[in-house]
Short mmCIF file of C-alpha atoms and ligand atoms in Angstrom, two decimals:
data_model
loop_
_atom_site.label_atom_id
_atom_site.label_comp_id
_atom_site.label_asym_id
_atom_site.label_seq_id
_atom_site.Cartn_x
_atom_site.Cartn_y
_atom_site.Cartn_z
CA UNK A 1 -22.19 2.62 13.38
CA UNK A 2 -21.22 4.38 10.46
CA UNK A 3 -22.32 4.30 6.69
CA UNK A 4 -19.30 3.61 4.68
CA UNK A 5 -18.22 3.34 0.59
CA UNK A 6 -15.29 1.41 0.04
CA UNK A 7 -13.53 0.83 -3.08
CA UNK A 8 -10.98 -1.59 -4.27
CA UNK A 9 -11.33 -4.68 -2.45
CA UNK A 10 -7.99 -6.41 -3.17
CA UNK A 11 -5.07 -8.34 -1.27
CA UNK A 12 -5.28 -4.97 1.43
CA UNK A 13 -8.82 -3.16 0.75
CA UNK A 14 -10.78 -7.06 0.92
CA UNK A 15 -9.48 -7.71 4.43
CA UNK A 16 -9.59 -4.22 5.66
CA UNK A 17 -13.52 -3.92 4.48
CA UNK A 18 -14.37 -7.38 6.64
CA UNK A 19 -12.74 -5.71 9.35
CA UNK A 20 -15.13 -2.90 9.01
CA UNK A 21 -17.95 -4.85 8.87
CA UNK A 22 -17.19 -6.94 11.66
CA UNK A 23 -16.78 -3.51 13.78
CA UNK A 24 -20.19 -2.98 13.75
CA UNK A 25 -20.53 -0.46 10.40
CA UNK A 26 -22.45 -0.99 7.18
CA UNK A 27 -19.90 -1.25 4.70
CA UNK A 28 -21.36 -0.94 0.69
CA UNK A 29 -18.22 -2.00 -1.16
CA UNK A 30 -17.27 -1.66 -5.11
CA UNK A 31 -14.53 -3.05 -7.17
CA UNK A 32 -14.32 -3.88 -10.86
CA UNK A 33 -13.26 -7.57 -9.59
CA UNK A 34 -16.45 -9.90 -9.12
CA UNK A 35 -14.16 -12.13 -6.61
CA UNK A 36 -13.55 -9.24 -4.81
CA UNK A 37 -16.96 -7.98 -4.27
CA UNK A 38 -18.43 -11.93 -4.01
CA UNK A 39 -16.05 -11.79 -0.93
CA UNK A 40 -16.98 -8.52 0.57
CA UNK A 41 -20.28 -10.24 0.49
CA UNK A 42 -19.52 -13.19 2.62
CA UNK A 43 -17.77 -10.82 4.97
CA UNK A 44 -21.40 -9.06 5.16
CA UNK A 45 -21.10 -6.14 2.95
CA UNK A 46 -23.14 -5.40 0.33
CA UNK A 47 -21.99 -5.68 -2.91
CA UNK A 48 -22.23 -2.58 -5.16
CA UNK A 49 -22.76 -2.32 -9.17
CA UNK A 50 -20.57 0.89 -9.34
CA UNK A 51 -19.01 4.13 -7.34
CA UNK A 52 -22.01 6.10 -7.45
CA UNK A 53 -24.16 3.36 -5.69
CA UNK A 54 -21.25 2.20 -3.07
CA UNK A 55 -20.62 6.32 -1.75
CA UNK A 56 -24.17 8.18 -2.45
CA UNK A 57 -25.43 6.98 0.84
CA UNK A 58 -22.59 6.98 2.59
CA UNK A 59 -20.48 9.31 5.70
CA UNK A 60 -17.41 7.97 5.10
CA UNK A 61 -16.12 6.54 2.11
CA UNK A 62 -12.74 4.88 1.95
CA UNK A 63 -10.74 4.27 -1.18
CA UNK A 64 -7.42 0.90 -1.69
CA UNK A 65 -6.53 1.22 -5.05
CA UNK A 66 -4.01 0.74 -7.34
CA UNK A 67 -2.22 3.92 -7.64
CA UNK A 68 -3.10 6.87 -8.92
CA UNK A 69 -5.03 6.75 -12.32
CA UNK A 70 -7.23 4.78 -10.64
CA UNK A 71 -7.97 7.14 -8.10
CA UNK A 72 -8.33 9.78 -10.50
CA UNK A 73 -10.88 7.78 -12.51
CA UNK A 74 -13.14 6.70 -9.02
CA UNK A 75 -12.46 9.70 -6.82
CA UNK A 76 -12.41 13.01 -9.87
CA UNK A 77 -13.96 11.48 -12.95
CA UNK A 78 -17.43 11.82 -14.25
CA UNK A 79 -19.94 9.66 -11.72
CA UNK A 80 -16.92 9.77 -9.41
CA UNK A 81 -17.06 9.88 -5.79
CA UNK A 82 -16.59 13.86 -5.93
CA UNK A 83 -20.05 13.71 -7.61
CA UNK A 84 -21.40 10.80 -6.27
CA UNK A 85 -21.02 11.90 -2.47
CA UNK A 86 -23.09 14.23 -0.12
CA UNK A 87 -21.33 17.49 0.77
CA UNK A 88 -19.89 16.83 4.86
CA UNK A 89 -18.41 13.16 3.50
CA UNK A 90 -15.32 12.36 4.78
CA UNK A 91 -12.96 10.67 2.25
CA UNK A 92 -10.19 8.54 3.14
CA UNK A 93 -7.89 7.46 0.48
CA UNK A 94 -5.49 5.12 1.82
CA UNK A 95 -4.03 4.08 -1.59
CA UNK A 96 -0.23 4.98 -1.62
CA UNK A 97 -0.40 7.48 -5.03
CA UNK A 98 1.80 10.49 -5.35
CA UNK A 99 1.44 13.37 -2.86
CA UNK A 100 0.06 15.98 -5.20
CA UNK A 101 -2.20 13.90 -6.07
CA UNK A 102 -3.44 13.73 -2.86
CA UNK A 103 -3.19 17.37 -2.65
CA UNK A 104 -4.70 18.12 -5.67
CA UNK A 105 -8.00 15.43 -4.67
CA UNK A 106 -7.86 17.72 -1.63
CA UNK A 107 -8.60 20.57 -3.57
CA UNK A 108 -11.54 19.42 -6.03
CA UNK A 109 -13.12 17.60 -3.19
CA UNK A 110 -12.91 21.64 -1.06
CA UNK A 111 -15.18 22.78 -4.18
CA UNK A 112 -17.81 20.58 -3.48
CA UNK A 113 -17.61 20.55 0.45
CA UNK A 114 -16.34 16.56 0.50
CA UNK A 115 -13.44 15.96 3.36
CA UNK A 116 -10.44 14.43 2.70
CA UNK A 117 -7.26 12.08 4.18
CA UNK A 118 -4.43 10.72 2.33
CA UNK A 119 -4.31 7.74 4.68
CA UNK A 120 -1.35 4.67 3.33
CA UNK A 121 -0.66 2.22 5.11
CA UNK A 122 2.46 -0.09 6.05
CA UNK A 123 1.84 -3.37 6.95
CA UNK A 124 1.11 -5.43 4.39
CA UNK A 125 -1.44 -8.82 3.51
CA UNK A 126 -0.59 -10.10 7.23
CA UNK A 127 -1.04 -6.33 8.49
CA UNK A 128 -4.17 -6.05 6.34
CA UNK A 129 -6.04 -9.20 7.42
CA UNK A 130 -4.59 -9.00 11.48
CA UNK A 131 -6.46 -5.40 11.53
CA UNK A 132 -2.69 -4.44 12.57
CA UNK A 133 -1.89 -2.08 9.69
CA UNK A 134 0.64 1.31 10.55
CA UNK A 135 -1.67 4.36 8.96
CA UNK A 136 -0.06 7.63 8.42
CA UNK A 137 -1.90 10.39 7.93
CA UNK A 138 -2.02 13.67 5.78
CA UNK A 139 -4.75 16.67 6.39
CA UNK A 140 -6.80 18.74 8.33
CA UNK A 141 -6.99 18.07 12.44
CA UNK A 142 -11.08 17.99 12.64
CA UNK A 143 -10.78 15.32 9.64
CA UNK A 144 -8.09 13.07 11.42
CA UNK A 145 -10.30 13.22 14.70
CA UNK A 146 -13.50 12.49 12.72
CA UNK A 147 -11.54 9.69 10.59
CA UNK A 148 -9.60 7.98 13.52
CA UNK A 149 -12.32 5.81 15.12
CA UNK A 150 -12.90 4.25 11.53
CA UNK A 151 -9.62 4.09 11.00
CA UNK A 152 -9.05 1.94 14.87
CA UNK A 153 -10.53 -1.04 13.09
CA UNK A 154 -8.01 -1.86 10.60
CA UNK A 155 -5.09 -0.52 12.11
CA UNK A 156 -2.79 -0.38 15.52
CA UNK A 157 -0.42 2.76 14.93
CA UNK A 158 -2.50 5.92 13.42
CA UNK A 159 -0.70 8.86 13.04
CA UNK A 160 -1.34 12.29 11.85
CA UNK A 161 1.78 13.66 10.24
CA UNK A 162 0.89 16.93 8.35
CA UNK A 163 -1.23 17.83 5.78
CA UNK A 164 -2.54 16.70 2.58
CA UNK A 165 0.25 15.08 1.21
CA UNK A 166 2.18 14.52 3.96
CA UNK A 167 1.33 11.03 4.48
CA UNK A 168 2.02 9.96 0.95
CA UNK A 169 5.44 11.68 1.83
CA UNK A 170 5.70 9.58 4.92
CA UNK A 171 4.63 6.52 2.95
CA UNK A 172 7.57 7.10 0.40
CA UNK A 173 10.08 7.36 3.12
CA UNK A 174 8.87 3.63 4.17
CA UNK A 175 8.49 2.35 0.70
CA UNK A 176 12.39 3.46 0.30
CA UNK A 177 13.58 1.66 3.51
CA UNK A 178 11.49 -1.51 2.65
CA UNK A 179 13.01 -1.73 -0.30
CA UNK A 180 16.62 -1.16 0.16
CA UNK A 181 16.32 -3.96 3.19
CA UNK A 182 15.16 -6.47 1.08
CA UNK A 183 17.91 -5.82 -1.78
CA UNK A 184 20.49 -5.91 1.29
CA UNK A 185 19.07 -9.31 2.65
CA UNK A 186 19.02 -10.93 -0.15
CA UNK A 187 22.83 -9.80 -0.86
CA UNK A 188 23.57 -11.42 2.74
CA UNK A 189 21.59 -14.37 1.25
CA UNK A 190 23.75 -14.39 -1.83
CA UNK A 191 26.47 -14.58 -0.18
CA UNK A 192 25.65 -16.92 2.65
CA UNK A 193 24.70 -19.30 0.11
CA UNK A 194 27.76 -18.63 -2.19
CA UNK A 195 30.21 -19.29 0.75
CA UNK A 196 29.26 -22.62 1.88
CA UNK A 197 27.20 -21.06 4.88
CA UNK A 198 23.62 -21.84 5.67
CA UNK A 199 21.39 -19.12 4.81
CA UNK A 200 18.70 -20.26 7.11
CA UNK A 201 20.65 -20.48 10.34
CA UNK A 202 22.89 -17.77 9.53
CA UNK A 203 19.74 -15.11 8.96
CA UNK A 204 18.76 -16.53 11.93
CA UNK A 205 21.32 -14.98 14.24
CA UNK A 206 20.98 -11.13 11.98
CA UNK A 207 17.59 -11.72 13.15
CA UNK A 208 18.67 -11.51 16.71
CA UNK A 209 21.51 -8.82 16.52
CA UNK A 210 21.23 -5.09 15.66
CA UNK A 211 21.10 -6.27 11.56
CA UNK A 212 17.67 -7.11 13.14
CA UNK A 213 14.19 -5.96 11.18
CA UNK A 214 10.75 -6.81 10.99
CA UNK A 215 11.46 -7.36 7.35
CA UNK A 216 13.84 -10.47 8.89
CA UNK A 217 11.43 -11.44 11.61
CA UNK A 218 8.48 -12.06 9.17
CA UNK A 219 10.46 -12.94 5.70
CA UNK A 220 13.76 -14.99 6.10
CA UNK A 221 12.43 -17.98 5.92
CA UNK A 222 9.77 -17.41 2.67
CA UNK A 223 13.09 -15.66 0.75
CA UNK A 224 15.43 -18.59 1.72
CA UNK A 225 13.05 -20.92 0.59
CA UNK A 226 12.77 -19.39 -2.38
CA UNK A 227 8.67 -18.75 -1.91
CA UNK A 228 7.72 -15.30 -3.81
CA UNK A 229 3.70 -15.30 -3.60
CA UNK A 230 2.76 -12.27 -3.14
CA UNK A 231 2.11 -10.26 -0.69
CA UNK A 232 2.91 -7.02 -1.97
CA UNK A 233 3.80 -7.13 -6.01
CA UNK A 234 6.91 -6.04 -7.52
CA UNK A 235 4.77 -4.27 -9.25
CA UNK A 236 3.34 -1.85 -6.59
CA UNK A 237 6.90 -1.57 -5.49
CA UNK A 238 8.07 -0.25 -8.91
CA UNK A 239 5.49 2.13 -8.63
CA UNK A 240 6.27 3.37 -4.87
CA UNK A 241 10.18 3.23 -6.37
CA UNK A 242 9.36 5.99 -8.55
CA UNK A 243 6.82 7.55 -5.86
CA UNK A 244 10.20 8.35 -3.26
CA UNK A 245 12.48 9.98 -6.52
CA UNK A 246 9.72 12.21 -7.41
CA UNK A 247 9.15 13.21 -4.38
CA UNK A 248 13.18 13.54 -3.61
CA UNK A 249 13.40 15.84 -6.89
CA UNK A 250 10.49 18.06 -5.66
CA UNK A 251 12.08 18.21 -2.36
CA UNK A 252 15.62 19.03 -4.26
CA UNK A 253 17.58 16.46 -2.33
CA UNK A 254 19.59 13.05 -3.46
CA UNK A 255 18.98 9.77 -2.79
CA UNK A 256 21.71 7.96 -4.28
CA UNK A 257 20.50 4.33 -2.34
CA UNK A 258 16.99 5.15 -3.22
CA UNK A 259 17.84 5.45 -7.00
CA UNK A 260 20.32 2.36 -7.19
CA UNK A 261 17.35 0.39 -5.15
CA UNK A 262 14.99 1.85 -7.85
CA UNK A 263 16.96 0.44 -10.67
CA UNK A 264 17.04 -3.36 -8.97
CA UNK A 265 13.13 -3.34 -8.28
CA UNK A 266 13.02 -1.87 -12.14
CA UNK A 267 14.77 -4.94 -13.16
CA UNK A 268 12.89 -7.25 -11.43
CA UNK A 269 9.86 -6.19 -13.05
CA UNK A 270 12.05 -5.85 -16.66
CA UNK A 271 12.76 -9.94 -16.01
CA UNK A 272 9.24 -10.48 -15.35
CA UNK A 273 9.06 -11.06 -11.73
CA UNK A 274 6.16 -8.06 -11.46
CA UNK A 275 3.79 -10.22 -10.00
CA UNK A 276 5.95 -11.71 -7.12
CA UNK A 277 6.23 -10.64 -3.96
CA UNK A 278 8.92 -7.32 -3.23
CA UNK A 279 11.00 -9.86 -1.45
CA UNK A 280 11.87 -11.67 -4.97
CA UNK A 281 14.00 -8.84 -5.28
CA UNK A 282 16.21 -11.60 -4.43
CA UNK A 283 16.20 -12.89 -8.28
CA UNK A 284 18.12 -9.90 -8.96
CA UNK A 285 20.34 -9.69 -6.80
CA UNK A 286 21.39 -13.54 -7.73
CA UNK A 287 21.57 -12.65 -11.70
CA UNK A 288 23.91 -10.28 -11.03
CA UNK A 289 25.94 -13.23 -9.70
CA UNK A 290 25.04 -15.22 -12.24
CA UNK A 291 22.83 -17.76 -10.76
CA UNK A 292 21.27 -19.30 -13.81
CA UNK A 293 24.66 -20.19 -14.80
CA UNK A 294 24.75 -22.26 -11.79
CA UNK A 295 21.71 -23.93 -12.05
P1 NAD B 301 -4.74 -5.01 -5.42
O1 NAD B 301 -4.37 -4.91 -6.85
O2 NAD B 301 -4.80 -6.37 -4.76
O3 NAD B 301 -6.15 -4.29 -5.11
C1 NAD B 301 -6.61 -3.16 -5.81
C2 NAD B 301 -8.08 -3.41 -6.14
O4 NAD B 301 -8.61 -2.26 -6.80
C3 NAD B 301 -8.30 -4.59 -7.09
O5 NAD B 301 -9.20 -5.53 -6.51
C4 NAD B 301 -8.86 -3.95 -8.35
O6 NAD B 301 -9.80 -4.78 -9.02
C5 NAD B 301 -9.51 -2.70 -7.79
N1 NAD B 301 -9.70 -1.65 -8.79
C6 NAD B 301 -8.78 -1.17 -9.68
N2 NAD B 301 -9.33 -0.19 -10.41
C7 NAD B 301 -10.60 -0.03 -9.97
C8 NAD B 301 -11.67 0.83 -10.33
N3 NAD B 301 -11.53 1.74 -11.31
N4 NAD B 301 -12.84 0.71 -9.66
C9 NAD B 301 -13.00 -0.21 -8.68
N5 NAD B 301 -12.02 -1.06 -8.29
C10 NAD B 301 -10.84 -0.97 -8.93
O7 NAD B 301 -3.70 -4.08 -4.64
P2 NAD B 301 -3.38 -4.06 -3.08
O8 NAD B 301 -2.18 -4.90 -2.83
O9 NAD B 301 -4.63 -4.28 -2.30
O10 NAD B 301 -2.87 -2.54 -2.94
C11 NAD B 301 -3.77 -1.43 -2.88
C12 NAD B 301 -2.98 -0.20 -2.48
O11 NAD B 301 -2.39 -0.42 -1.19
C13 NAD B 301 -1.82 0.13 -3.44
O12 NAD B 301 -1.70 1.51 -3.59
C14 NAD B 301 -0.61 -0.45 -2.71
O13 NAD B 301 0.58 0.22 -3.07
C15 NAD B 301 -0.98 -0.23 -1.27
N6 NAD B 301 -0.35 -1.14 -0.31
C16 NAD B 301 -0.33 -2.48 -0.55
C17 NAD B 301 0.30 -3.33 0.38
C18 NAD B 301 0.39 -4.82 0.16
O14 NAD B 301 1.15 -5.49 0.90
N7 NAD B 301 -0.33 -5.40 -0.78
C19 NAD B 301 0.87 -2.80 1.56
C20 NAD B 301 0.79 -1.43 1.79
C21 NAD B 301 0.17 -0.61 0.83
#
């Protein structure tokens, strides 16, 4: 049994916390959401009234927030966790934020003897609440060793892929492929649709084929229906968008599909479609065909 912190109990961090709980460890959770913390304490948490009392007890504290100013503001701020935890904690922050970030939390949290993963995850809400989440992993080996049996209870593929940073990086990569399959589904959609075809039963056989994805197996159905709830926001995605061509420009390399898939996911958010699920990247894609003309 471990003592753990965690912060930001939302669509991802809410599940994953329960998970934690049920494994056996005493989870004291904090999130500026009441609903949020009401339902880490149904789950069996305790409910915290701010960072300093969620971590200050705590071995391992684990942070699912937004992006990065929020990380900055609970992890390096004033009454932060940086302050707030004993020296020997190991920090896992498994928002997806830019990689120097990450690095740069790395750093501060070296000064005051505080451990540190960059931790994302893929997965999603159903990954999230099935305890089935993909985890890659950025720092030291002794950290990843000491952070994988925490780690075991919300996730099924946990890998350690370089240091600080480098699972942000890894994250990005995903975030870029996730992306520019859902603009080119809902394209085959558009065009199902447009030439008489079924989309429903014609998705059905890419499913089966080598057009196959995961992204097909678990979303045809919601995007032919037209059902955007999210899931993960357009939003977040905007945010991960611009997460890959930083880190392309830093790595001096081109990603011409990542850019152009970076513009659509811009417009989604530009036509007010933020708060949808990614896969409403379909919206877009049907403007540009004119679809509210044909309504
Ligand atoms: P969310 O908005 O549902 O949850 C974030 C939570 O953080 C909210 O409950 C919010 O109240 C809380 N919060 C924000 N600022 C805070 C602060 N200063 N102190 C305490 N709590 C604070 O977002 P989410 O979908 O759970 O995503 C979290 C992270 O996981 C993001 O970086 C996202 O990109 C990533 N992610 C999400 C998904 C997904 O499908 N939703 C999948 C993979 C990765």
């Amino acid at each position: 049994m471990t003592k753990l912190g965690f912060i930001g109990l939302g669509i991802m961090g809410g599940p994953m916390a329960g998970h934690l709980v049920a494994a056996g460890h005493e989870v004291s959770g904090f999130d500026t959401n009441a609903d949020a913390l009401a339902r880490l304490e149904a789950a069996g948490g305790r409910a915290a009234n701010g960072v300093t009392d969620a971590v200050a007890d705590a071995e391992v504290v684990i942070t699912m927030l937004p992006n990065h100013p929020q990380v900055e503001a609970v992890v390096l701020a004033a009454g932060g966790v940086l302050e707030s935890a004993k020296p020997g904690t190991l920090l896992i922050d498994m928002s997806t934020i830019r990689p120097e970030t990450s690095i740069e939390v790395a750093e501060r949290a070296g000064e005051r003897e505080i451990r540190v993963l960059d931790a994302p995850v893929s997965g999603g809400q159903a990954g999230a609440e099935q305890a089935s989440l993909s985890i890659m992993v950025g720092g030291e080996n002794d950290d990843f060793a000491a952070g994988l049996p925490i780690l075991e209870a919300v996730g099924k593929t946990i890998v350690h892929v370089g240091p600080h940073g480098a699972g942000q990086v890894v994250k990005a990569a995903n975030q870029l492929v996730v992306g520019g399959t859902y603009a080119l589904i809902a394209e085959a959609i558009v065009l199902l649709e447009a030439s008489g075809v079924d989309a429903g039963v014609g998705l059905d056989v890419l499913a089966g084929g080598l057009a196959g994805s995961r992204i097909l197996e678990l979303k045809r159905k919601s995007m032919v229906a037209r059902e955007f709830a999210p899931g993960f926001r357009i939003d977040l995605h905007h945010k991960d968008m611009g997460i890959a061509l930083a880190a392309a420009r830093q790595a001096d390399v081109a990603l011409p599909l990542t850019g152009l898939v970076a513009q659509l996911v811009a417009a989604g958010r530009a036509m007010g479609h933020g708060s949808l699920d990614h896969s409403a990247l379909l919206k877009v894609v049907e403007s540009l065909s004119g679809a509210e003309n044909k309504e």
